[in-house]
């Protein structure tokens, strides 16, 4: 069966990704900052291995790459992310929060993708999926939340560059908007459940072809403007 690696797999969308891929019989490399406190993840049945990973920490990413050397990863799901500060306008922005948000939402996923590129290239499916956000779309910007929006816009550009750099290796790199999802980040009244969001993204992943490299998708399979 194929292998998926998921970042931020202890709760929210990442946990549901782990659940659904495991239920489908995949080998799941579920990563999180603190495996000792990931009870929900530990409760998932199937072929699930938990690995420690803080995407902000280069040494943590390097250690994971060493652990996984020589193992193929069909789908690398760069899911971990933070909101930063909700509602931030440029007038009252906190630059330290902004820098930390960029570290997690931009540098983290790029660092993980680059560190594990050989694992993805060695696989059959060769997919890198990134959980971005419609809030990162310049074409659909309605203003506000500059910290979170800009971190996801920057992620879009980084993935677009990565897609070009890895195209000759057969990698298909895509960004997803998972929907407004009922998680700690999305809040209790968000319209989309994590199972719906993840089922949609998994369906898109399953249908990807090399020509989709460097594209931006809604969870339901609709294309999104950068
Ligand atoms: P949650 O807040 O529920 O979960 C976030 C996950 O990311 C947690 O597992 C968290 O781990 C992990 N994480 C945060 N920082 C790091 C880090 N430095 N290293 C490793 N893991 C980290 O969010 P969601 O599940 O809702 O969101 C998942 C992704 O989807 C995010 O990238 C988010 O931006 C994106 N998204 C979500 C939307 C929504 O409506 N929910 C809408 C659009 C995009 P820990 O428990 O250790 O904090």
mmCIF file of C-alpha atoms and ligand atoms in Angstrom:
data_model
loop_
_atom_site.group_PDB
_atom_site.id
_atom_site.type_symbol
_atom_site.label_atom_id
_atom_site.label_comp_id
_atom_site.label_asym_id
_atom_site.label_seq_id
_atom_site.Cartn_x
_atom_site.Cartn_y
_atom_site.Cartn_z
ATOM 1 C CA UNK A 1 0.000 0.000 0.000
ATOM 2 C CA UNK A 2 1.117 3.605 -0.477
ATOM 3 C CA UNK A 3 2.631 5.706 2.299
ATOM 4 C CA UNK A 4 1.472 9.147 3.455
ATOM 5 C CA UNK A 5 3.367 11.465 5.797
ATOM 6 C CA UNK A 6 1.265 14.079 7.603
ATOM 7 C CA UNK A 7 2.476 17.048 9.658
ATOM 8 C CA UNK A 8 0.346 18.245 12.585
ATOM 9 C CA UNK A 9 -1.407 14.864 12.752
ATOM 10 C CA UNK A 10 -2.418 15.027 16.431
ATOM 11 C CA UNK A 11 -5.599 17.103 15.974
ATOM 12 C CA UNK A 12 -7.868 18.851 13.499
ATOM 13 C CA UNK A 13 -7.476 18.243 9.782
ATOM 14 C CA UNK A 14 -4.168 16.397 10.244
ATOM 15 C CA UNK A 15 -5.729 13.875 12.631
ATOM 16 C CA UNK A 16 -8.568 13.260 10.188
ATOM 17 C CA UNK A 17 -6.082 12.792 7.334
ATOM 18 C CA UNK A 18 -4.345 10.143 9.445
ATOM 19 C CA UNK A 19 -7.681 8.471 10.262
ATOM 20 C CA UNK A 20 -8.915 8.276 6.677
ATOM 21 C CA UNK A 21 -5.650 7.154 5.091
ATOM 22 C CA UNK A 22 -5.192 4.524 7.819
ATOM 23 C CA UNK A 23 -8.781 3.299 7.353
ATOM 24 C CA UNK A 24 -8.026 2.965 3.647
ATOM 25 C CA UNK A 25 -5.081 0.679 4.408
ATOM 26 C CA UNK A 26 -2.273 3.144 3.740
ATOM 27 C CA UNK A 27 0.935 3.209 5.768
ATOM 28 C CA UNK A 28 0.651 6.454 7.758
ATOM 29 C CA UNK A 29 3.665 8.345 9.067
ATOM 30 C CA UNK A 30 1.871 10.654 11.484
ATOM 31 C CA UNK A 31 4.031 13.473 12.804
ATOM 32 C CA UNK A 32 3.360 15.854 15.667
ATOM 33 C CA UNK A 33 5.228 18.021 18.142
ATOM 34 C CA UNK A 34 4.533 15.846 21.180
ATOM 35 C CA UNK A 35 3.671 12.196 20.474
ATOM 36 C CA UNK A 36 3.400 11.525 24.236
ATOM 37 C CA UNK A 37 0.349 13.800 24.367
ATOM 38 C CA UNK A 38 -1.300 12.667 21.125
ATOM 39 C CA UNK A 39 -3.966 10.383 22.599
ATOM 40 C CA UNK A 40 -6.418 10.714 19.697
ATOM 41 C CA UNK A 41 -3.700 9.824 17.232
ATOM 42 C CA UNK A 42 -2.595 6.864 19.325
ATOM 43 C CA UNK A 43 -6.193 5.596 19.210
ATOM 44 C CA UNK A 44 -6.234 5.224 15.419
ATOM 45 C CA UNK A 45 -6.052 1.642 14.237
ATOM 46 C CA UNK A 46 -4.146 0.434 11.197
ATOM 47 C CA UNK A 47 -0.608 0.890 9.966
ATOM 48 C CA UNK A 48 0.214 4.148 11.764
ATOM 49 C CA UNK A 49 3.687 5.148 12.954
ATOM 50 C CA UNK A 50 4.065 8.295 15.002
ATOM 51 C CA UNK A 51 7.136 10.511 14.641
ATOM 52 C CA UNK A 52 8.108 13.650 16.529
ATOM 53 C CA UNK A 53 8.301 16.753 14.327
ATOM 54 C CA UNK A 54 8.258 20.470 15.046
ATOM 55 C CA UNK A 55 8.266 22.120 11.631
ATOM 56 C CA UNK A 56 9.702 25.331 13.135
ATOM 57 C CA UNK A 57 12.834 23.497 14.239
ATOM 58 C CA UNK A 58 15.390 22.683 11.517
ATOM 59 C CA UNK A 59 17.101 20.067 13.704
ATOM 60 C CA UNK A 60 13.757 18.292 14.232
ATOM 61 C CA UNK A 61 13.172 18.200 10.463
ATOM 62 C CA UNK A 62 16.720 16.944 9.827
ATOM 63 C CA UNK A 63 16.315 14.212 12.452
ATOM 64 C CA UNK A 64 13.106 13.003 10.797
ATOM 65 C CA UNK A 65 14.804 12.945 7.388
ATOM 66 C CA UNK A 66 17.587 10.793 8.862
ATOM 67 C CA UNK A 67 15.034 8.438 10.473
ATOM 68 C CA UNK A 68 13.156 8.033 7.198
ATOM 69 C CA UNK A 69 16.175 7.810 4.879
ATOM 70 C CA UNK A 70 15.556 5.309 2.089
ATOM 71 C CA UNK A 71 11.791 5.023 2.751
ATOM 72 C CA UNK A 72 9.454 6.155 0.016
ATOM 73 C CA UNK A 73 6.624 8.607 0.716
ATOM 74 C CA UNK A 74 3.852 8.653 -1.898
ATOM 75 C CA UNK A 75 1.989 11.639 -0.473
ATOM 76 C CA UNK A 76 3.647 14.227 1.751
ATOM 77 C CA UNK A 77 0.850 16.239 3.383
ATOM 78 C CA UNK A 78 2.256 19.474 4.781
ATOM 79 C CA UNK A 79 -0.711 20.300 6.976
ATOM 80 C CA UNK A 80 0.622 21.864 10.214
ATOM 81 C CA UNK A 81 -0.153 25.550 10.577
ATOM 82 C CA UNK A 82 -1.069 28.359 12.943
ATOM 83 C CA UNK A 83 -3.440 31.311 12.691
ATOM 84 C CA UNK A 84 -1.022 33.844 14.204
ATOM 85 C CA UNK A 85 -3.163 36.702 15.449
ATOM 86 C CA UNK A 86 -6.800 36.804 14.354
ATOM 87 C CA UNK A 87 -8.065 39.987 12.743
ATOM 88 C CA UNK A 88 -4.649 41.678 12.614
ATOM 89 C CA UNK A 89 -4.578 44.811 10.518
ATOM 90 C CA UNK A 90 -1.304 46.396 9.443
ATOM 91 C CA UNK A 91 -2.054 49.302 11.809
ATOM 92 C CA UNK A 92 -1.743 47.082 14.877
ATOM 93 C CA UNK A 93 0.413 44.243 13.637
ATOM 94 C CA UNK A 94 2.737 42.455 16.053
ATOM 95 C CA UNK A 95 5.909 41.729 14.086
ATOM 96 C CA UNK A 96 7.073 38.987 16.440
ATOM 97 C CA UNK A 97 3.794 37.104 15.963
ATOM 98 C CA UNK A 98 4.062 37.707 12.218
ATOM 99 C CA UNK A 99 7.607 36.271 12.140
ATOM 100 C CA UNK A 100 6.552 33.195 14.134
ATOM 101 C CA UNK A 101 3.571 32.656 11.836
ATOM 102 C CA UNK A 102 5.803 32.837 8.770
ATOM 103 C CA UNK A 103 8.163 30.344 10.419
ATOM 104 C CA UNK A 104 5.393 27.777 10.877
ATOM 105 C CA UNK A 105 3.210 28.379 7.810
ATOM 106 C CA UNK A 106 5.924 29.143 5.230
ATOM 107 C CA UNK A 107 9.430 28.072 6.271
ATOM 108 C CA UNK A 108 8.218 24.911 8.029
ATOM 109 C CA UNK A 109 6.424 23.252 5.108
ATOM 110 C CA UNK A 110 9.131 24.242 2.628
ATOM 111 C CA UNK A 111 11.836 22.895 4.933
ATOM 112 C CA UNK A 112 9.956 19.606 5.385
ATOM 113 C CA UNK A 113 9.293 19.258 1.645
ATOM 114 C CA UNK A 114 12.927 19.867 0.784
ATOM 115 C CA UNK A 115 14.266 17.543 3.479
ATOM 116 C CA UNK A 116 11.987 14.697 2.323
ATOM 117 C CA UNK A 117 12.150 15.285 -1.441
ATOM 118 C CA UNK A 118 14.213 12.136 -2.071
ATOM 119 C CA UNK A 119 11.599 10.066 -0.209
ATOM 120 C CA UNK A 120 8.815 11.508 -2.376
ATOM 121 C CA UNK A 121 10.820 11.160 -5.590
ATOM 122 C CA UNK A 122 11.477 7.502 -4.771
ATOM 123 C CA UNK A 123 7.736 6.749 -4.448
ATOM 124 C CA UNK A 124 5.110 5.743 -6.996
ATOM 125 C CA UNK A 125 2.707 8.686 -6.612
ATOM 126 C CA UNK A 126 5.238 11.486 -5.901
ATOM 127 C CA UNK A 127 2.715 13.991 -4.495
ATOM 128 C CA UNK A 128 3.423 16.932 -2.198
ATOM 129 C CA UNK A 129 0.207 18.506 -0.858
ATOM 130 C CA UNK A 130 0.223 21.693 1.221
ATOM 131 C CA UNK A 131 -2.665 22.927 3.348
ATOM 132 C CA UNK A 132 -2.820 26.559 2.370
ATOM 133 C CA UNK A 133 -5.914 28.728 2.544
ATOM 134 C CA UNK A 134 -8.263 30.714 0.365
ATOM 135 C CA UNK A 135 -7.246 33.540 2.700
ATOM 136 C CA UNK A 136 -3.875 33.433 0.937
ATOM 137 C CA UNK A 137 -5.444 34.138 -2.443
ATOM 138 C CA UNK A 138 -4.672 37.668 -3.641
ATOM 139 C CA UNK A 139 -7.423 37.310 -6.255
ATOM 140 C CA UNK A 140 -10.028 36.734 -3.527
ATOM 141 C CA UNK A 141 -8.625 39.046 -0.825
ATOM 142 C CA UNK A 142 -11.212 40.896 1.258
ATOM 143 C CA UNK A 143 -8.634 42.444 3.627
ATOM 144 C CA UNK A 144 -7.808 41.959 7.327
ATOM 145 C CA UNK A 145 -5.926 39.085 8.962
ATOM 146 C CA UNK A 146 -2.732 40.242 7.278
ATOM 147 C CA UNK A 147 -0.512 37.923 9.306
ATOM 148 C CA UNK A 148 -2.294 34.705 8.400
ATOM 149 C CA UNK A 149 -3.154 35.779 4.858
ATOM 150 C CA UNK A 150 0.395 36.792 3.976
ATOM 151 C CA UNK A 151 1.858 33.585 5.401
ATOM 152 C CA UNK A 152 -0.424 31.522 3.159
ATOM 153 C CA UNK A 153 0.149 33.777 0.116
ATOM 154 C CA UNK A 154 3.885 33.296 0.591
ATOM 155 C CA UNK A 155 3.334 29.553 0.881
ATOM 156 C CA UNK A 156 1.528 29.638 -2.480
ATOM 157 C CA UNK A 157 4.528 31.280 -4.143
ATOM 158 C CA UNK A 158 7.005 28.933 -2.472
ATOM 159 C CA UNK A 159 5.027 25.886 -3.623
ATOM 160 C CA UNK A 160 4.818 27.323 -7.135
ATOM 161 C CA UNK A 161 8.638 27.669 -7.147
ATOM 162 C CA UNK A 162 9.097 24.217 -5.609
ATOM 163 C CA UNK A 163 6.787 22.745 -8.257
ATOM 164 C CA UNK A 164 9.028 24.158 -10.981
ATOM 165 C CA UNK A 165 12.220 22.966 -9.281
ATOM 166 C CA UNK A 166 10.954 19.419 -8.820
ATOM 167 C CA UNK A 167 8.971 19.052 -12.052
ATOM 168 C CA UNK A 168 11.781 17.199 -13.848
ATOM 169 C CA UNK A 169 11.803 14.689 -10.958
ATOM 170 C CA UNK A 170 8.154 13.801 -11.572
ATOM 171 C CA UNK A 171 6.839 15.436 -8.377
ATOM 172 C CA UNK A 172 3.318 16.907 -8.354
ATOM 173 C CA UNK A 173 3.082 19.719 -5.767
ATOM 174 C CA UNK A 174 -0.296 21.304 -5.030
ATOM 175 C CA UNK A 175 -1.862 23.695 -2.504
ATOM 176 C CA UNK A 176 -5.301 23.113 -0.933
ATOM 177 C CA UNK A 177 -7.871 25.323 0.704
ATOM 178 C CA UNK A 178 -9.452 22.741 3.037
ATOM 179 C CA UNK A 179 -12.678 24.724 3.403
ATOM 180 C CA UNK A 180 -13.701 26.572 6.563
ATOM 181 C CA UNK A 181 -13.380 23.539 8.766
ATOM 182 C CA UNK A 182 -14.746 22.795 12.263
ATOM 183 C CA UNK A 183 -11.452 22.443 14.170
ATOM 184 C CA UNK A 184 -9.700 24.372 16.938
ATOM 185 C CA UNK A 185 -8.568 26.825 14.270
ATOM 186 C CA UNK A 186 -11.790 26.975 12.252
ATOM 187 C CA UNK A 187 -14.075 27.196 15.302
ATOM 188 C CA UNK A 188 -17.167 25.242 16.391
ATOM 189 C CA UNK A 189 -19.573 26.844 13.899
ATOM 190 C CA UNK A 190 -17.474 26.367 10.757
ATOM 191 C CA UNK A 191 -19.612 24.916 7.942
ATOM 192 C CA UNK A 192 -17.334 22.066 6.817
ATOM 193 C CA UNK A 193 -16.528 19.042 8.984
ATOM 194 C CA UNK A 194 -13.019 17.619 9.043
ATOM 195 C CA UNK A 195 -14.232 14.300 7.524
ATOM 196 C CA UNK A 196 -15.843 16.192 4.597
ATOM 197 C CA UNK A 197 -12.785 18.353 4.031
ATOM 198 C CA UNK A 198 -10.364 15.446 4.141
ATOM 199 C CA UNK A 199 -12.519 13.181 1.955
ATOM 200 C CA UNK A 200 -12.577 15.951 -0.654
ATOM 201 C CA UNK A 201 -8.837 16.595 -0.569
ATOM 202 C CA UNK A 202 -8.064 12.873 -0.698
ATOM 203 C CA UNK A 203 -10.254 12.540 -3.777
ATOM 204 C CA UNK A 204 -8.357 15.366 -5.485
ATOM 205 C CA UNK A 205 -5.007 13.818 -4.519
ATOM 206 C CA UNK A 206 -6.105 10.450 -5.909
ATOM 207 C CA UNK A 207 -6.927 12.050 -9.261
ATOM 208 C CA UNK A 208 -3.807 14.212 -9.659
ATOM 209 C CA UNK A 209 -1.825 13.926 -12.887
ATOM 210 C CA UNK A 210 1.633 15.414 -13.554
ATOM 211 C CA UNK A 211 0.015 18.322 -15.440
ATOM 212 C CA UNK A 212 -1.531 19.418 -12.116
ATOM 213 C CA UNK A 213 1.900 20.283 -10.716
ATOM 214 C CA UNK A 214 1.862 23.792 -9.239
ATOM 215 C CA UNK A 215 -1.916 24.240 -8.892
ATOM 216 C CA UNK A 216 -4.231 25.575 -6.151
ATOM 217 C CA UNK A 217 -7.414 23.631 -5.253
ATOM 218 C CA UNK A 218 -10.498 23.989 -3.130
ATOM 219 C CA UNK A 219 -11.147 20.831 -1.085
ATOM 220 C CA UNK A 220 -14.116 19.992 -3.314
ATOM 221 C CA UNK A 221 -11.971 19.850 -6.445
ATOM 222 C CA UNK A 222 -12.676 23.358 -7.769
ATOM 223 C CA UNK A 223 -9.632 25.322 -8.983
ATOM 224 C CA UNK A 224 -8.701 28.460 -7.010
ATOM 225 C CA UNK A 225 -7.017 31.658 -8.221
ATOM 226 C CA UNK A 226 -3.589 32.343 -6.702
HETATM 227 P P1 LIG B 1 -5.661 23.111 14.261
HETATM 228 O O1 LIG B 1 -5.326 24.368 14.978
HETATM 229 O O2 LIG B 1 -6.828 22.314 14.658
HETATM 230 O O3 LIG B 1 -4.372 22.149 14.208
HETATM 231 C C1 LIG B 1 -3.132 22.672 13.835
HETATM 232 C C2 LIG B 1 -2.126 21.553 13.793
HETATM 233 O O4 LIG B 1 -0.853 22.094 13.380
HETATM 234 C C3 LIG B 1 -1.914 20.913 15.168
HETATM 235 O O5 LIG B 1 -1.661 19.542 15.007
HETATM 236 C C4 LIG B 1 -0.665 21.616 15.658
HETATM 237 O O6 LIG B 1 0.074 20.912 16.613
HETATM 238 C C5 LIG B 1 0.098 21.694 14.347
HETATM 239 N N1 LIG B 1 1.231 22.604 14.450
HETATM 240 C C6 LIG B 1 1.216 23.931 14.679
HETATM 241 N N2 LIG B 1 2.479 24.405 14.732
HETATM 242 C C7 LIG B 1 3.298 23.346 14.507
HETATM 243 C C8 LIG B 1 4.693 23.166 14.447
HETATM 244 N N3 LIG B 1 5.543 24.194 14.624
HETATM 245 N N4 LIG B 1 5.192 21.942 14.171
HETATM 246 C C9 LIG B 1 4.367 20.894 13.991
HETATM 247 N N5 LIG B 1 3.030 20.975 14.086
HETATM 248 C C10 LIG B 1 2.505 22.200 14.330
HETATM 249 O O7 LIG B 1 -5.797 23.568 12.720
HETATM 250 P P2 LIG B 1 -6.553 22.878 11.489
HETATM 251 O O8 LIG B 1 -6.495 21.424 11.599
HETATM 252 O O9 LIG B 1 -7.840 23.560 11.311
HETATM 253 O O10 LIG B 1 -5.615 23.388 10.289
HETATM 254 C C11 LIG B 1 -4.715 22.545 9.594
HETATM 255 C C12 LIG B 1 -4.179 23.342 8.419
HETATM 256 O O11 LIG B 1 -5.260 23.791 7.595
HETATM 257 C C13 LIG B 1 -3.420 24.598 8.823
HETATM 258 O O12 LIG B 1 -2.293 24.753 7.965
HETATM 259 C C14 LIG B 1 -4.419 25.712 8.587
HETATM 260 O O13 LIG B 1 -3.792 26.953 8.351
HETATM 261 C C15 LIG B 1 -5.161 25.191 7.382
HETATM 262 N N6 LIG B 1 -6.511 25.771 7.225
HETATM 263 C C16 LIG B 1 -7.499 25.521 8.150
HETATM 264 C C17 LIG B 1 -8.748 26.083 7.964
HETATM 265 C C18 LIG B 1 -9.881 25.825 8.912
HETATM 266 O O14 LIG B 1 -10.973 26.382 8.698
HETATM 267 N N7 LIG B 1 -9.717 25.009 9.936
HETATM 268 C C19 LIG B 1 -9.057 26.957 6.806
HETATM 269 C C20 LIG B 1 -7.945 27.129 5.908
HETATM 270 C C21 LIG B 1 -6.724 26.553 6.117
HETATM 271 P P3 LIG B 1 -0.033 21.232 18.229
HETATM 272 O O15 LIG B 1 -1.218 20.446 18.722
HETATM 273 O O16 LIG B 1 1.280 20.745 18.744
HETATM 274 O O17 LIG B 1 -0.228 22.706 18.360
#
